[in-house]
């Protein structure tokens, strides 16, 4: 509502099979993408220098955070702090 977006009446999630060290537990990642974004075609108005500017937002979709791998100096680190959490992605 705050982003003036059209809310979908139905939603669909896809299960991606991945073999990455970040998702050791289940080797799958849930993601939501076209054509069933849960909200789309929105905007937000902001004040810049005393003038109102409108920023369009194409869509918002959800996906599961897989964690993060960092590769440096011949070794790799895997950060699982956010693994499994739902994150929202926006496309402006």
Tab-separated table of N, CA and C in Angstrom, residues 35-86:
chain	number	residue	atom	x	y	z
A	35	UNK	N	5.844	-15.083	-13.921
A	35	UNK	CA	4.925	-13.949	-14.077
A	35	UNK	C	4.106	-13.668	-12.829
A	36	UNK	N	4.471	-14.233	-11.675
A	36	UNK	CA	3.622	-14.097	-10.491
A	36	UNK	C	4.309	-13.340	-9.366
A	37	UNK	N	4.718	-12.121	-9.608
A	37	UNK	CA	5.241	-11.287	-8.527
A	37	UNK	C	4.092	-10.948	-7.592
A	38	UNK	N	4.377	-10.806	-6.308
A	38	UNK	CA	3.263	-10.557	-5.407
A	38	UNK	C	2.780	-9.125	-5.444
A	39	UNK	N	3.602	-8.188	-5.871
A	39	UNK	CA	3.153	-6.816	-6.131
A	39	UNK	C	3.915	-6.265	-7.327
A	40	UNK	N	3.289	-5.351	-8.081
A	40	UNK	CA	3.958	-4.769	-9.241
A	40	UNK	C	3.328	-3.428	-9.607
A	41	UNK	N	3.980	-2.729	-10.534
A	41	UNK	CA	3.485	-1.457	-11.079
A	41	UNK	C	3.210	-0.402	-10.010
A	42	UNK	N	4.211	-0.090	-9.204
A	42	UNK	CA	4.019	0.893	-8.150
A	42	UNK	C	4.937	2.089	-8.278
A	43	UNK	N	4.884	2.927	-7.264
A	43	UNK	CA	5.745	4.105	-7.225
A	43	UNK	C	5.819	4.635	-5.801
A	44	UNK	N	6.801	5.468	-5.559
A	44	UNK	CA	6.908	6.189	-4.298
A	44	UNK	C	7.313	7.618	-4.631
A	45	UNK	N	6.678	8.570	-3.964
A	45	UNK	CA	7.002	9.982	-4.152
A	45	UNK	C	7.946	10.422	-3.042
A	46	UNK	N	9.034	11.096	-3.415
A	46	UNK	CA	9.993	11.597	-2.430
A	46	UNK	C	10.237	13.086	-2.670
A	47	UNK	N	10.650	13.782	-1.610
A	47	UNK	CA	10.977	15.208	-1.700
A	47	UNK	C	12.476	15.357	-1.904
A	48	UNK	N	12.858	16.079	-2.955
A	48	UNK	CA	14.265	16.352	-3.241
A	48	UNK	C	14.390	17.831	-3.579
A	49	UNK	N	15.114	18.568	-2.739
A	49	UNK	CA	15.312	19.989	-3.001
A	49	UNK	C	14.019	20.777	-3.090
A	50	UNK	N	13.036	20.419	-2.273
A	50	UNK	CA	11.761	21.124	-2.274
A	50	UNK	C	10.805	20.709	-3.379
A	51	UNK	N	11.201	19.769	-4.215
A	51	UNK	CA	10.341	19.283	-5.299
A	51	UNK	C	10.006	17.815	-5.068
A	52	UNK	N	8.827	17.421	-5.503
A	52	UNK	CA	8.413	16.027	-5.390
A	52	UNK	C	8.852	15.270	-6.640
A	53	UNK	N	9.544	14.145	-6.403
A	53	UNK	CA	9.958	13.283	-7.513
A	53	UNK	C	9.291	11.925	-7.335
A	54	UNK	N	8.873	11.330	-8.427
A	54	UNK	CA	8.235	10.019	-8.395
A	54	UNK	C	9.212	8.968	-8.902
A	55	UNK	N	9.400	7.925	-8.104
A	55	UNK	CA	10.260	6.805	-8.479
A	55	UNK	C	9.356	5.609	-8.757
A	56	UNK	N	9.419	5.097	-9.983
A	56	UNK	CA	8.606	3.944	-10.361
A	56	UNK	C	9.223	2.643	-9.876
A	57	UNK	N	8.379	1.704	-9.498
A	57	UNK	CA	8.825	0.378	-9.059
A	57	UNK	C	8.125	-0.652	-9.942
A	58	UNK	N	8.904	-1.404	-10.695
A	58	UNK	CA	8.347	-2.382	-11.624
A	58	UNK	C	7.713	-3.558	-10.899
A	59	UNK	N	8.442	-4.147	-9.955
A	59	UNK	CA	7.916	-5.310	-9.244
A	59	UNK	C	8.680	-5.526	-7.948
A	60	UNK	N	8.099	-6.320	-7.076
A	60	UNK	CA	8.727	-6.773	-5.841
A	60	UNK	C	8.519	-8.274	-5.812
A	61	UNK	N	9.556	-9.045	-5.585
A	61	UNK	CA	9.384	-10.490	-5.461
A	61	UNK	C	10.182	-10.984	-4.266
A	62	UNK	N	9.835	-12.168	-3.780
A	62	UNK	CA	10.497	-12.739	-2.611
A	62	UNK	C	11.353	-13.923	-3.022
A	63	UNK	N	12.437	-14.103	-2.300
A	63	UNK	CA	13.241	-15.306	-2.460
A	63	UNK	C	13.935	-15.602	-1.139
A	64	UNK	N	14.463	-16.778	-1.039
A	64	UNK	CA	15.128	-17.221	0.177
A	64	UNK	C	16.617	-16.916	0.079
A	65	UNK	N	17.171	-16.362	1.139
A	65	UNK	CA	18.600	-16.057	1.152
A	65	UNK	C	19.389	-17.354	1.302
A	66	UNK	N	20.348	-17.556	0.424
A	66	UNK	CA	21.128	-18.803	0.420
A	66	UNK	C	22.391	-18.716	1.260
A	67	UNK	N	22.734	-17.567	1.774
A	67	UNK	CA	24.001	-17.395	2.473
A	67	UNK	C	24.998	-16.723	1.552
A	68	UNK	N	26.235	-16.667	1.980
A	68	UNK	CA	27.229	-15.920	1.208
A	68	UNK	C	28.582	-16.625	1.263
A	69	UNK	N	29.214	-16.772	0.105
A	69	UNK	CA	30.574	-17.319	0.024
A	69	UNK	C	31.542	-16.188	-0.280
A	70	UNK	N	32.676	-16.194	0.402
A	70	UNK	CA	33.731	-15.215	0.140
A	70	UNK	C	35.009	-15.978	-0.161
A	71	UNK	N	35.655	-15.659	-1.258
A	71	UNK	CA	36.883	-16.334	-1.669
A	71	UNK	C	38.031	-15.323	-1.632
A	72	UNK	N	39.092	-15.662	-0.874
A	72	UNK	CA	40.197	-14.719	-0.726
A	72	UNK	C	41.476	-15.473	-0.379
A	73	UNK	N	42.548	-15.096	-1.022
A	73	UNK	CA	43.887	-15.620	-0.710
A	73	UNK	C	43.951	-17.146	-0.643
A	74	UNK	N	43.293	-17.835	-1.565
A	74	UNK	CA	43.397	-19.284	-1.638
A	74	UNK	C	42.491	-20.059	-0.696
A	75	UNK	N	41.598	-19.395	0.030
A	75	UNK	CA	40.655	-20.114	0.882
A	75	UNK	C	39.268	-19.502	0.721
A	76	UNK	N	38.275	-20.226	1.206
A	76	UNK	CA	36.887	-19.764	1.093
A	76	UNK	C	36.224	-19.741	2.458
A	77	UNK	N	35.385	-18.748	2.659
A	77	UNK	CA	34.587	-18.634	3.880
A	77	UNK	C	33.116	-18.710	3.490
A	78	UNK	N	32.309	-19.381	4.310
A	78	UNK	CA	30.880	-19.478	4.058
A	78	UNK	C	30.153	-18.855	5.245
A	79	UNK	N	29.347	-17.829	4.983
A	79	UNK	CA	28.579	-17.126	6.009
A	79	UNK	C	27.127	-17.586	5.922
A	80	UNK	N	26.649	-18.305	6.931
A	80	UNK	CA	25.286	-18.831	6.939
A	80	UNK	C	24.364	-18.041	7.864
A	81	UNK	N	24.769	-16.853	8.298
A	81	UNK	CA	23.974	-16.073	9.243
A	81	UNK	C	22.561	-15.789	8.755
A	82	UNK	N	22.377	-15.527	7.463
A	82	UNK	CA	21.048	-15.204	6.938
A	82	UNK	C	20.452	-16.350	6.133
A	83	UNK	N	21.089	-17.481	6.070
A	83	UNK	CA	20.633	-18.595	5.247
A	83	UNK	C	19.243	-19.047	5.685
A	84	UNK	N	18.340	-19.188	4.716
A	84	UNK	CA	16.987	-19.640	5.003
A	84	UNK	C	15.988	-18.529	5.267
A	85	UNK	N	16.452	-17.298	5.427
A	85	UNK	CA	15.545	-16.181	5.675
A	85	UNK	C	14.944	-15.677	4.368
A	86	UNK	N	13.724	-15.167	4.447
A	86	UNK	CA	13.062	-14.590	3.279
A	86	UNK	C	13.557	-13.172	3.071
